[in-house]
Amino acid sequence: MPADLRDQVRRALEHPNLSTALTRFSEDYRASRDRAYQGIDFEALRARIAERKAYAAERLDGLAARFAETAAACGAHVVRLHTPAEVCGYILGLARRRGVGLIVKSKSMATEEIHLNAALEKAGIEVCETDLGEWIVQLARQRPSHMVLPAIHLTRDDVAGLFSRVAGERLEPEIPRLVRVARQQLREKFLSAGIGITGANIAVAETGSLVLLTNEGNARLVATLPPVHVAVVGIEKLVERFDDIEPILAALPRSATAQQITSYVSIFTGPAEQADGGRKEMHIILYDHRRIEMSEDPLFCQALQCIRCASCLNVCPVYRLVGGHVFGKVYAGAIGTVLTACIEGWDASRGLEQLCIQCGACRDVCPAKIDLPELILEVRRRAAAVAPQPLAERAAFSILSNRRAFHGLLRAASLAQKPLADGPYLRHLPLWLTDAGKNRRLPALAAAPLRDRFPALRQPRSSRRAAFFAGCLIDFVYPEIGEAVVRVLNRAGIEVVFPDKQTCCGAPAHFSGVPEAAAANAGDNVDAFSDAGFEAVISACPTCTAALQTDAPRVLRETGKPELAARAERLAAKTVDFATYVRRLVEEGSLRLPQATGLPPLTYHDSCHLKRTLHADQPPRELLRSAGYELREMPESDVCCGMGGSYSLKMPDVSSAMLARKLRMIASTEAEGAAMDCPGCLMQIRGGCAAAGSPVSVRHTAEWLASLLDGTD
């Protein structure tokens, strides 16, 4: 990550108000959005939006031509321009021909993208934003930090200071008074402007209509009061038919601001009427700027389905810590990372893709069904191809993709750490790990890995056999979790085998955009688990489970290994997460849980992959409750803890801030223990509890169940 971006992250985290404001909004948004979508089948709704927007994205040229024809027939001047300079030049020329000195604007991300205000102001034309948030940002000489709520990063005290300068008097931070000042200041601008500029939320090819959604009504005034209306419309806003706007109208306000409907829905088909009955002048600029290139890309074409609701920002745990001025350029957050790379180029987006922790929350809420985490991974892959990785990273993945070298290094590190270890934790950290130990204690490597301890485990012989995929953390850091898995499965009459040649699941390489290393790991594991004499492959790590089920077959296909990919698919079909498999054993009667009494109350943390990739967040809860544990749900149980695999090493400050919030959520339940199904989350949260001196016992679900079955709890 570029040093300047890293410094921006640090400054944002140290800002006294930024995270508080964004986090408060995020908390309110989650609850309000749930209420707004009550009674609506969200999956069905977003499937309709995705279908119609994808259809349009494949036909942008044709729809643009049809829109130009129908809109022109309704009296609009329609031009199709390709670059920011062309758009700015067209509007500047229009203003000069009309002798316009003042332009009013409603909120438009397209005009932010082309830096229209700066171009007009440089030519001596006054430009006034009329959306309240945009006007605040304009007065502050900043850019928006959010696509829907541009001034969300500012406090009411900040706004009062800005408005005091405009009003020429000291204003108290009272919202009704500040709104009155804004209304008074802007009213004259509406009436005096020679041109009004808007964007559009939707452009309908069938009718030549523009659809605008606002809560303040300013877009309607901008479009109707000045004698000339200019609409700058990115061609991705095109849909084919008027009927296509209905699902977008249903989803956009609910996803953007958690409202059932916006205050104003304006539809313009041709120029608005003037007071004397004549027609105003209307110019519609269909704007490309590499969107056609995106439409021809088999992966990034998906980003053109975006309806600009910014829900991906609203649920992003990283965005709410650092804001859109850091996590983005013109467009912020997950969609901003993708759009910046596609539209502005790899240099403009460099480092942004590393801010994403790949928790998947944005994918779950996107009303256009865009797989943003996958697109960001593709940005990483392409960025890595353009700019070679640092030598240290290349060396690390070279070792990680070589099983013998990797395991040999871990064994050597286990011996070398002894002077630094303090029981289960490292007492002193090597210099390169100092930041990673911020607000958490890091575990020591196990004295003996699971693979060495496994032959000594006493198991019953059984006709039912399952293979255990340990993953790096369980194998070399937490072998006791693997032993707990074995004890639970043994009680169900399952004999567990441990294929010795298994290695890293490939997730670190996959999430870093290094497919060759991920493919090497996948190939080794396919070979290791080639024995067909077991009924399932059990993993107690959701990231590893997802890697075996989904990533391994795909990365082997993409790196030109079709035979290995076919074998990986057969392995994927047998792979299942621990809790889902154990619930299956309970349901079939092979395993009886004790239904104990007097147990300590627990809370449960959802790992991102277990909930959002495997959709298996309920089995562990059901097992723990069936065993007799009281589960106290923590607030935001499914918000990322900040581990993110190597993310906690690359972005320790962000990871630490996310961990601190997760620890507060756990503490709020007053539970005595915390359960989770991901050894990475366990490392993060257990280490955080240890550093904070918290008495909460943090254990894997397998450990909680095994201790009950063993009679030790």
PDB file of N, CA and C in Angstrom, residues 378-419:
ATOM      1  N   GLU A 378     -10.464  -9.253  -8.108  1.00  0.00           N
ATOM      2  CA  GLU A 378      -9.986  -9.141  -9.482  1.00  0.00           C
ATOM      3  C   GLU A 378      -9.158  -7.869  -9.661  1.00  0.00           C
ATOM      4  N   VAL A 379      -9.555  -6.783  -8.986  1.00  0.00           N
ATOM      5  CA  VAL A 379      -8.735  -5.573  -9.013  1.00  0.00           C
ATOM      6  C   VAL A 379      -7.350  -5.882  -8.452  1.00  0.00           C
ATOM      7  N   ARG A 380      -7.302  -6.635  -7.362  1.00  0.00           N
ATOM      8  CA  ARG A 380      -6.006  -7.005  -6.772  1.00  0.00           C
ATOM      9  C   ARG A 380      -5.178  -7.826  -7.749  1.00  0.00           C
ATOM     10  N   ARG A 381      -5.838  -8.789  -8.395  1.00  0.00           N
ATOM     11  CA  ARG A 381      -5.102  -9.638  -9.339  1.00  0.00           C
ATOM     12  C   ARG A 381      -4.532  -8.811 -10.485  1.00  0.00           C
ATOM     13  N   ARG A 382      -5.339  -7.918 -11.031  1.00  0.00           N
ATOM     14  CA  ARG A 382      -4.868  -7.132 -12.173  1.00  0.00           C
ATOM     15  C   ARG A 382      -3.845  -6.083 -11.738  1.00  0.00           C
ATOM     16  N   ALA A 383      -4.033  -5.537 -10.552  1.00  0.00           N
ATOM     17  CA  ALA A 383      -3.048  -4.580 -10.045  1.00  0.00           C
ATOM     18  C   ALA A 383      -1.714  -5.266  -9.810  1.00  0.00           C
ATOM     19  N   ALA A 384      -1.751  -6.503  -9.296  1.00  0.00           N
ATOM     20  CA  ALA A 384      -0.514  -7.258  -9.069  1.00  0.00           C
ATOM     21  C   ALA A 384       0.185  -7.563 -10.385  1.00  0.00           C
ATOM     22  N   ALA A 385      -0.601  -7.775 -11.436  1.00  0.00           N
ATOM     23  CA  ALA A 385      -0.005  -8.057 -12.747  1.00  0.00           C
ATOM     24  C   ALA A 385       0.658  -6.818 -13.335  1.00  0.00           C
ATOM     25  N   VAL A 386       0.096  -5.645 -13.023  1.00  0.00           N
ATOM     26  CA  VAL A 386       0.649  -4.389 -13.559  1.00  0.00           C
ATOM     27  C   VAL A 386       1.877  -3.951 -12.763  1.00  0.00           C
ATOM     28  N   ALA A 387       1.765  -4.036 -11.424  1.00  0.00           N
ATOM     29  CA  ALA A 387       2.864  -3.616 -10.550  1.00  0.00           C
ATOM     30  C   ALA A 387       3.337  -4.821  -9.751  1.00  0.00           C
ATOM     31  N   PRO A 388       4.549  -5.315  -9.988  1.00  0.00           N
ATOM     32  CA  PRO A 388       5.042  -6.500  -9.282  1.00  0.00           C
ATOM     33  C   PRO A 388       4.982  -6.330  -7.767  1.00  0.00           C
ATOM     34  N   GLN A 389       4.716  -7.434  -7.070  1.00  0.00           N
ATOM     35  CA  GLN A 389       4.657  -7.400  -5.612  1.00  0.00           C
ATOM     36  C   GLN A 389       6.030  -7.104  -5.026  1.00  0.00           C
ATOM     37  N   PRO A 390       6.062  -6.548  -3.818  1.00  0.00           N
ATOM     38  CA  PRO A 390       7.343  -6.366  -3.135  1.00  0.00           C
ATOM     39  C   PRO A 390       8.053  -7.704  -2.954  1.00  0.00           C
ATOM     40  N   LEU A 391       9.362  -7.638  -2.879  1.00  0.00           N
ATOM     41  CA  LEU A 391      10.176  -8.846  -2.780  1.00  0.00           C
ATOM     42  C   LEU A 391       9.769  -9.703  -1.593  1.00  0.00           C
ATOM     43  N   ALA A 392       9.478  -9.070  -0.444  1.00  0.00           N
ATOM     44  CA  ALA A 392       9.123  -9.828   0.757  1.00  0.00           C
ATOM     45  C   ALA A 392       7.843 -10.634   0.536  1.00  0.00           C
ATOM     46  N   GLU A 393       6.854 -10.024  -0.144  1.00  0.00           N
ATOM     47  CA  GLU A 393       5.603 -10.741  -0.398  1.00  0.00           C
ATOM     48  C   GLU A 393       5.820 -11.884  -1.376  1.00  0.00           C
ATOM     49  N   ARG A 394       6.619 -11.637  -2.403  1.00  0.00           N
ATOM     50  CA  ARG A 394       6.887 -12.705  -3.364  1.00  0.00           C
ATOM     51  C   ARG A 394       7.577 -13.880  -2.688  1.00  0.00           C
ATOM     52  N   ALA A 395       8.511 -13.570  -1.796  1.00  0.00           N
ATOM     53  CA  ALA A 395       9.212 -14.628  -1.071  1.00  0.00           C
ATOM     54  C   ALA A 395       8.255 -15.396  -0.167  1.00  0.00           C
ATOM     55  N   ALA A 396       7.347 -14.665   0.500  1.00  0.00           N
ATOM     56  CA  ALA A 396       6.399 -15.313   1.409  1.00  0.00           C
ATOM     57  C   ALA A 396       5.497 -16.279   0.658  1.00  0.00           C
ATOM     58  N   PHE A 397       4.980 -15.854  -0.500  1.00  0.00           N
ATOM     59  CA  PHE A 397       4.076 -16.742  -1.245  1.00  0.00           C
ATOM     60  C   PHE A 397       4.838 -17.883  -1.907  1.00  0.00           C
ATOM     61  N   SER A 398       6.101 -17.659  -2.202  1.00  0.00           N
ATOM     62  CA  SER A 398       6.915 -18.751  -2.733  1.00  0.00           C
ATOM     63  C   SER A 398       7.058 -19.851  -1.691  1.00  0.00           C
ATOM     64  N   ILE A 399       7.263 -19.460  -0.443  1.00  0.00           N
ATOM     65  CA  ILE A 399       7.377 -20.445   0.638  1.00  0.00           C
ATOM     66  C   ILE A 399       6.021 -21.072   0.929  1.00  0.00           C
ATOM     67  N   LEU A 400       4.974 -20.243   0.955  1.00  0.00           N
ATOM     68  CA  LEU A 400       3.641 -20.730   1.294  1.00  0.00           C
ATOM     69  C   LEU A 400       3.141 -21.770   0.298  1.00  0.00           C
ATOM     70  N   SER A 401       3.561 -21.649  -0.936  1.00  0.00           N
ATOM     71  CA  SER A 401       3.097 -22.590  -1.957  1.00  0.00           C
ATOM     72  C   SER A 401       3.976 -23.843  -2.052  1.00  0.00           C
ATOM     73  N   ASN A 402       5.002 -23.925  -1.184  1.00  0.00           N
ATOM     74  CA  ASN A 402       5.885 -25.094  -1.125  1.00  0.00           C
ATOM     75  C   ASN A 402       5.677 -25.766   0.227  1.00  0.00           C
ATOM     76  N   ARG A 403       4.931 -26.866   0.235  1.00  0.00           N
ATOM     77  CA  ARG A 403       4.529 -27.483   1.506  1.00  0.00           C
ATOM     78  C   ARG A 403       5.727 -27.797   2.403  1.00  0.00           C
ATOM     79  N   ARG A 404       6.738 -28.439   1.866  1.00  0.00           N
ATOM     80  CA  ARG A 404       7.872 -28.839   2.692  1.00  0.00           C
ATOM     81  C   ARG A 404       8.589 -27.618   3.279  1.00  0.00           C
ATOM     82  N   ALA A 405       8.805 -26.615   2.448  1.00  0.00           N
ATOM     83  CA  ALA A 405       9.491 -25.418   2.936  1.00  0.00           C
ATOM     84  C   ALA A 405       8.648 -24.689   3.982  1.00  0.00           C
ATOM     85  N   PHE A 406       7.351 -24.587   3.725  1.00  0.00           N
ATOM     86  CA  PHE A 406       6.460 -23.871   4.642  1.00  0.00           C
ATOM     87  C   PHE A 406       6.390 -24.572   5.992  1.00  0.00           C
ATOM     88  N   HIS A 407       6.164 -25.864   5.988  1.00  0.00           N
ATOM     89  CA  HIS A 407       6.063 -26.593   7.252  1.00  0.00           C
ATOM     90  C   HIS A 407       7.401 -26.641   7.979  1.00  0.00           C
ATOM     91  N   GLY A 408       8.484 -26.731   7.218  1.00  0.00           N
ATOM     92  CA  GLY A 408       9.803 -26.702   7.848  1.00  0.00           C
ATOM     93  C   GLY A 408      10.068 -25.370   8.525  1.00  0.00           C
ATOM     94  N   LEU A 409       9.625 -24.283   7.878  1.00  0.00           N
ATOM     95  CA  LEU A 409       9.802 -22.952   8.465  1.00  0.00           C
ATOM     96  C   LEU A 409       9.001 -22.820   9.755  1.00  0.00           C
ATOM     97  N   LEU A 410       7.774 -23.340   9.766  1.00  0.00           N
ATOM     98  CA  LEU A 410       6.953 -23.259  10.972  1.00  0.00           C
ATOM     99  C   LEU A 410       7.558 -24.062  12.113  1.00  0.00           C
ATOM    100  N   ARG A 411       8.109 -25.217  11.805  1.00  0.00           N
ATOM    101  CA  ARG A 411       8.741 -26.027  12.855  1.00  0.00           C
ATOM    102  C   ARG A 411       9.973 -25.302  13.418  1.00  0.00           C
ATOM    103  N   ALA A 412      10.741 -24.691  12.524  1.00  0.00           N
ATOM    104  CA  ALA A 412      11.912 -23.952  12.987  1.00  0.00           C
ATOM    105  C   ALA A 412      11.496 -22.761  13.850  1.00  0.00           C
ATOM    106  N   ALA A 413      10.421 -22.084  13.448  1.00  0.00           N
ATOM    107  CA  ALA A 413       9.936 -20.934  14.214  1.00  0.00           C
ATOM    108  C   ALA A 413       9.434 -21.359  15.587  1.00  0.00           C
ATOM    109  N   SER A 414       8.846 -22.555  15.668  1.00  0.00           N
ATOM    110  CA  SER A 414       8.364 -23.058  16.957  1.00  0.00           C
ATOM    111  C   SER A 414       9.514 -23.209  17.944  1.00  0.00           C
ATOM    112  N   LEU A 415      10.668 -23.616  17.451  1.00  0.00           N
ATOM    113  CA  LEU A 415      11.838 -23.744  18.319  1.00  0.00           C
ATOM    114  C   LEU A 415      12.442 -22.383  18.630  1.00  0.00           C
ATOM    115  N   ALA A 416      12.508 -21.525  17.619  1.00  0.00           N
ATOM    116  CA  ALA A 416      13.150 -20.220  17.793  1.00  0.00           C
ATOM    117  C   ALA A 416      12.370 -19.299  18.720  1.00  0.00           C
ATOM    118  N   GLN A 417      11.060 -19.531  18.860  1.00  0.00           N
ATOM    119  CA  GLN A 417      10.218 -18.626  19.647  1.00  0.00           C
ATOM    120  C   GLN A 417      10.352 -18.836  21.148  1.00  0.00           C
ATOM    121  N   LYS A 418      10.984 -19.919  21.578  1.00  0.00           N
ATOM    122  CA  LYS A 418      10.956 -20.278  23.005  1.00  0.00           C
ATOM    123  C   LYS A 418      11.410 -19.159  23.929  1.00  0.00           C
ATOM    124  N   PRO A 419      12.472 -18.416  23.601  1.00  0.00           N
ATOM    125  CA  PRO A 419      12.851 -17.310  24.493  1.00  0.00           C
ATOM    126  C   PRO A 419      11.826 -16.173  24.508  1.00  0.00           C
TER     127      PRO A 419
END
